[in-house]
Amino acid sequence: MRDPRTEIPSELRDAPAGAHPDPHGLGKHARKPRPDKDMNKGFDPLMKAMAIGMDFAYTVGGGALLGLLIDWLAKTYFTWTAVGAVVGVATGMLRFVREALRAVRAASRKPPE
């Protein structure tokens, strides 16, 4: 035996006859999407700068880890870790400067919007 309280009335099963596509009732005052105002457009320079900075950090960390591995294999006391970190900083700075200059040149070539 079915419980009549759990049955959906026929008026509620279908959408109303005059269903409005604007659920908030704003009509012509509703905000229209602007294709020229892309939300992610403002984050693009920030993400490029963050990638350049993270590349520097990963290069330094990679050099130090490589030196630590050599220290572990050679049974030396953090000699190669220091060398790897210094080489990582030098390589990271070189890459950082190159990427930053490349980003500045690319930004200066773009026409202003």
JSON list of C-alpha atoms in Angstrom, two decimals, residues 4-93:
[
{"chain": "A", "resi": 4, "resn": "PRO", "atom": "CA", "xyz": [-0.47, 9.24, -0.42]},
{"chain": "A", "resi": 5, "resn": "ARG", "atom": "CA", "xyz": [1.80, 11.82, 1.25]},
{"chain": "A", "resi": 6, "resn": "THR", "atom": "CA", "xyz": [4.80, 10.69, -0.85]},
{"chain": "A", "resi": 7, "resn": "GLU", "atom": "CA", "xyz": [3.03, 11.03, -4.20]},
{"chain": "A", "resi": 8, "resn": "ILE", "atom": "CA", "xyz": [3.80, 14.16, -6.18]},
{"chain": "A", "resi": 9, "resn": "PRO", "atom": "CA", "xyz": [0.69, 16.09, -7.24]},
{"chain": "A", "resi": 10, "resn": "SER", "atom": "CA", "xyz": [0.19, 16.46, -10.99]},
{"chain": "A", "resi": 11, "resn": "GLU", "atom": "CA", "xyz": [0.60, 20.27, -10.76]},
{"chain": "A", "resi": 12, "resn": "LEU", "atom": "CA", "xyz": [4.16, 19.84, -9.48]},
{"chain": "A", "resi": 13, "resn": "ARG", "atom": "CA", "xyz": [5.33, 17.09, -11.84]},
{"chain": "A", "resi": 14, "resn": "ASP", "atom": "CA", "xyz": [5.81, 19.33, -14.86]},
{"chain": "A", "resi": 15, "resn": "ALA", "atom": "CA", "xyz": [7.13, 22.85, -15.23]},
{"chain": "A", "resi": 16, "resn": "PRO", "atom": "CA", "xyz": [4.46, 25.51, -15.14]},
{"chain": "A", "resi": 17, "resn": "ALA", "atom": "CA", "xyz": [2.97, 26.50, -18.49]},
{"chain": "A", "resi": 18, "resn": "GLY", "atom": "CA", "xyz": [4.41, 29.99, -18.37]},
{"chain": "A", "resi": 19, "resn": "ALA", "atom": "CA", "xyz": [7.90, 28.99, -17.16]},
{"chain": "A", "resi": 20, "resn": "HIS", "atom": "CA", "xyz": [10.16, 31.99, -17.32]},
{"chain": "A", "resi": 21, "resn": "PRO", "atom": "CA", "xyz": [13.77, 31.57, -18.56]},
{"chain": "A", "resi": 22, "resn": "ASP", "atom": "CA", "xyz": [14.86, 34.29, -16.13]},
{"chain": "A", "resi": 23, "resn": "PRO", "atom": "CA", "xyz": [14.52, 32.64, -12.72]},
{"chain": "A", "resi": 24, "resn": "HIS", "atom": "CA", "xyz": [15.41, 35.81, -10.78]},
{"chain": "A", "resi": 25, "resn": "GLY", "atom": "CA", "xyz": [12.94, 38.02, -12.61]},
{"chain": "A", "resi": 26, "resn": "LEU", "atom": "CA", "xyz": [15.50, 40.65, -13.58]},
{"chain": "A", "resi": 27, "resn": "GLY", "atom": "CA", "xyz": [14.44, 40.76, -17.20]},
{"chain": "A", "resi": 28, "resn": "LYS", "atom": "CA", "xyz": [16.40, 43.28, -19.25]},
{"chain": "A", "resi": 29, "resn": "HIS", "atom": "CA", "xyz": [18.30, 44.37, -16.13]},
{"chain": "A", "resi": 30, "resn": "ALA", "atom": "CA", "xyz": [20.06, 41.02, -15.79]},
{"chain": "A", "resi": 31, "resn": "ARG", "atom": "CA", "xyz": [23.84, 41.13, -16.13]},
{"chain": "A", "resi": 32, "resn": "LYS", "atom": "CA", "xyz": [24.94, 40.09, -19.59]},
{"chain": "A", "resi": 33, "resn": "PRO", "atom": "CA", "xyz": [28.16, 38.11, -20.05]},
{"chain": "A", "resi": 34, "resn": "ARG", "atom": "CA", "xyz": [30.90, 40.19, -21.62]},
{"chain": "A", "resi": 35, "resn": "PRO", "atom": "CA", "xyz": [33.16, 38.15, -23.88]},
{"chain": "A", "resi": 36, "resn": "ASP", "atom": "CA", "xyz": [35.79, 40.91, -23.99]},
{"chain": "A", "resi": 37, "resn": "LYS", "atom": "CA", "xyz": [36.13, 40.90, -20.19]},
{"chain": "A", "resi": 38, "resn": "ASP", "atom": "CA", "xyz": [37.60, 37.47, -19.67]},
{"chain": "A", "resi": 39, "resn": "MET", "atom": "CA", "xyz": [37.94, 36.68, -15.97]},
{"chain": "A", "resi": 40, "resn": "ASN", "atom": "CA", "xyz": [41.23, 34.79, -16.35]},
{"chain": "A", "resi": 41, "resn": "LYS", "atom": "CA", "xyz": [42.84, 37.54, -18.41]},
{"chain": "A", "resi": 42, "resn": "GLY", "atom": "CA", "xyz": [44.04, 39.41, -15.33]},
{"chain": "A", "resi": 43, "resn": "PHE", "atom": "CA", "xyz": [45.75, 36.36, -13.87]},
{"chain": "A", "resi": 44, "resn": "ASP", "atom": "CA", "xyz": [47.91, 35.67, -16.93]},
{"chain": "A", "resi": 45, "resn": "PRO", "atom": "CA", "xyz": [50.83, 38.00, -16.01]},
{"chain": "A", "resi": 46, "resn": "LEU", "atom": "CA", "xyz": [50.65, 36.83, -12.40]},
{"chain": "A", "resi": 47, "resn": "MET", "atom": "CA", "xyz": [50.86, 33.18, -13.43]},
{"chain": "A", "resi": 48, "resn": "LYS", "atom": "CA", "xyz": [53.82, 33.89, -15.72]},
{"chain": "A", "resi": 49, "resn": "ALA", "atom": "CA", "xyz": [55.66, 35.68, -12.91]},
{"chain": "A", "resi": 50, "resn": "MET", "atom": "CA", "xyz": [54.88, 32.86, -10.51]},
{"chain": "A", "resi": 51, "resn": "ALA", "atom": "CA", "xyz": [56.17, 30.28, -13.00]},
{"chain": "A", "resi": 52, "resn": "ILE", "atom": "CA", "xyz": [59.42, 32.20, -13.39]},
{"chain": "A", "resi": 53, "resn": "GLY", "atom": "CA", "xyz": [59.87, 32.39, -9.61]},
{"chain": "A", "resi": 54, "resn": "MET", "atom": "CA", "xyz": [59.04, 28.72, -9.09]},
{"chain": "A", "resi": 55, "resn": "ASP", "atom": "CA", "xyz": [61.50, 27.77, -11.83]},
{"chain": "A", "resi": 56, "resn": "PHE", "atom": "CA", "xyz": [64.20, 29.57, -9.83]},
{"chain": "A", "resi": 57, "resn": "ALA", "atom": "CA", "xyz": [63.21, 27.80, -6.62]},
{"chain": "A", "resi": 58, "resn": "TYR", "atom": "CA", "xyz": [63.12, 24.38, -8.27]},
{"chain": "A", "resi": 59, "resn": "THR", "atom": "CA", "xyz": [66.54, 24.95, -9.85]},
{"chain": "A", "resi": 60, "resn": "VAL", "atom": "CA", "xyz": [68.10, 25.84, -6.50]},
{"chain": "A", "resi": 61, "resn": "GLY", "atom": "CA", "xyz": [66.37, 22.91, -4.79]},
{"chain": "A", "resi": 62, "resn": "GLY", "atom": "CA", "xyz": [67.39, 20.52, -7.54]},
{"chain": "A", "resi": 63, "resn": "GLY", "atom": "CA", "xyz": [71.02, 21.58, -7.32]},
{"chain": "A", "resi": 64, "resn": "ALA", "atom": "CA", "xyz": [71.01, 21.13, -3.54]},
{"chain": "A", "resi": 65, "resn": "LEU", "atom": "CA", "xyz": [69.34, 17.71, -3.79]},
{"chain": "A", "resi": 66, "resn": "LEU", "atom": "CA", "xyz": [71.82, 16.59, -6.43]},
{"chain": "A", "resi": 67, "resn": "GLY", "atom": "CA", "xyz": [74.67, 17.72, -4.15]},
{"chain": "A", "resi": 68, "resn": "LEU", "atom": "CA", "xyz": [73.07, 15.89, -1.22]},
{"chain": "A", "resi": 69, "resn": "LEU", "atom": "CA", "xyz": [72.91, 12.72, -3.32]},
{"chain": "A", "resi": 70, "resn": "ILE", "atom": "CA", "xyz": [76.59, 13.04, -4.21]},
{"chain": "A", "resi": 71, "resn": "ASP", "atom": "CA", "xyz": [77.41, 13.65, -0.52]},
{"chain": "A", "resi": 72, "resn": "TRP", "atom": "CA", "xyz": [75.49, 10.52, 0.46]},
{"chain": "A", "resi": 73, "resn": "LEU", "atom": "CA", "xyz": [77.22, 8.40, -2.18]},
{"chain": "A", "resi": 74, "resn": "ALA", "atom": "CA", "xyz": [80.71, 9.82, -1.49]},
{"chain": "A", "resi": 75, "resn": "LYS", "atom": "CA", "xyz": [80.23, 9.89, 2.32]},
{"chain": "A", "resi": 76, "resn": "THR", "atom": "CA", "xyz": [81.29, 13.54, 2.51]},
{"chain": "A", "resi": 77, "resn": "TYR", "atom": "CA", "xyz": [79.85, 16.09, 4.94]},
{"chain": "A", "resi": 78, "resn": "PHE", "atom": "CA", "xyz": [77.60, 18.51, 2.97]},
{"chain": "A", "resi": 79, "resn": "THR", "atom": "CA", "xyz": [80.44, 19.63, 0.72]},
{"chain": "A", "resi": 80, "resn": "TRP", "atom": "CA", "xyz": [78.64, 18.81, -2.50]},
{"chain": "A", "resi": 81, "resn": "THR", "atom": "CA", "xyz": [75.33, 20.01, -1.10]},
{"chain": "A", "resi": 82, "resn": "ALA", "atom": "CA", "xyz": [76.80, 23.49, -0.74]},
{"chain": "A", "resi": 83, "resn": "VAL", "atom": "CA", "xyz": [78.37, 23.26, -4.20]},
{"chain": "A", "resi": 84, "resn": "GLY", "atom": "CA", "xyz": [75.07, 22.07, -5.68]},
{"chain": "A", "resi": 85, "resn": "ALA", "atom": "CA", "xyz": [73.15, 24.87, -3.98]},
{"chain": "A", "resi": 86, "resn": "VAL", "atom": "CA", "xyz": [75.59, 27.53, -5.23]},
{"chain": "A", "resi": 87, "resn": "VAL", "atom": "CA", "xyz": [75.47, 26.12, -8.77]},
{"chain": "A", "resi": 88, "resn": "GLY", "atom": "CA", "xyz": [71.66, 25.96, -8.46]},
{"chain": "A", "resi": 89, "resn": "VAL", "atom": "CA", "xyz": [71.49, 29.61, -7.41]},
{"chain": "A", "resi": 90, "resn": "ALA", "atom": "CA", "xyz": [73.77, 30.67, -10.28]},
{"chain": "A", "resi": 91, "resn": "THR", "atom": "CA", "xyz": [71.82, 28.62, -12.82]},
{"chain": "A", "resi": 92, "resn": "GLY", "atom": "CA", "xyz": [68.51, 29.73, -11.36]},
{"chain": "A", "resi": 93, "resn": "MET", "atom": "CA", "xyz": [69.49, 33.40, -11.52]}
]
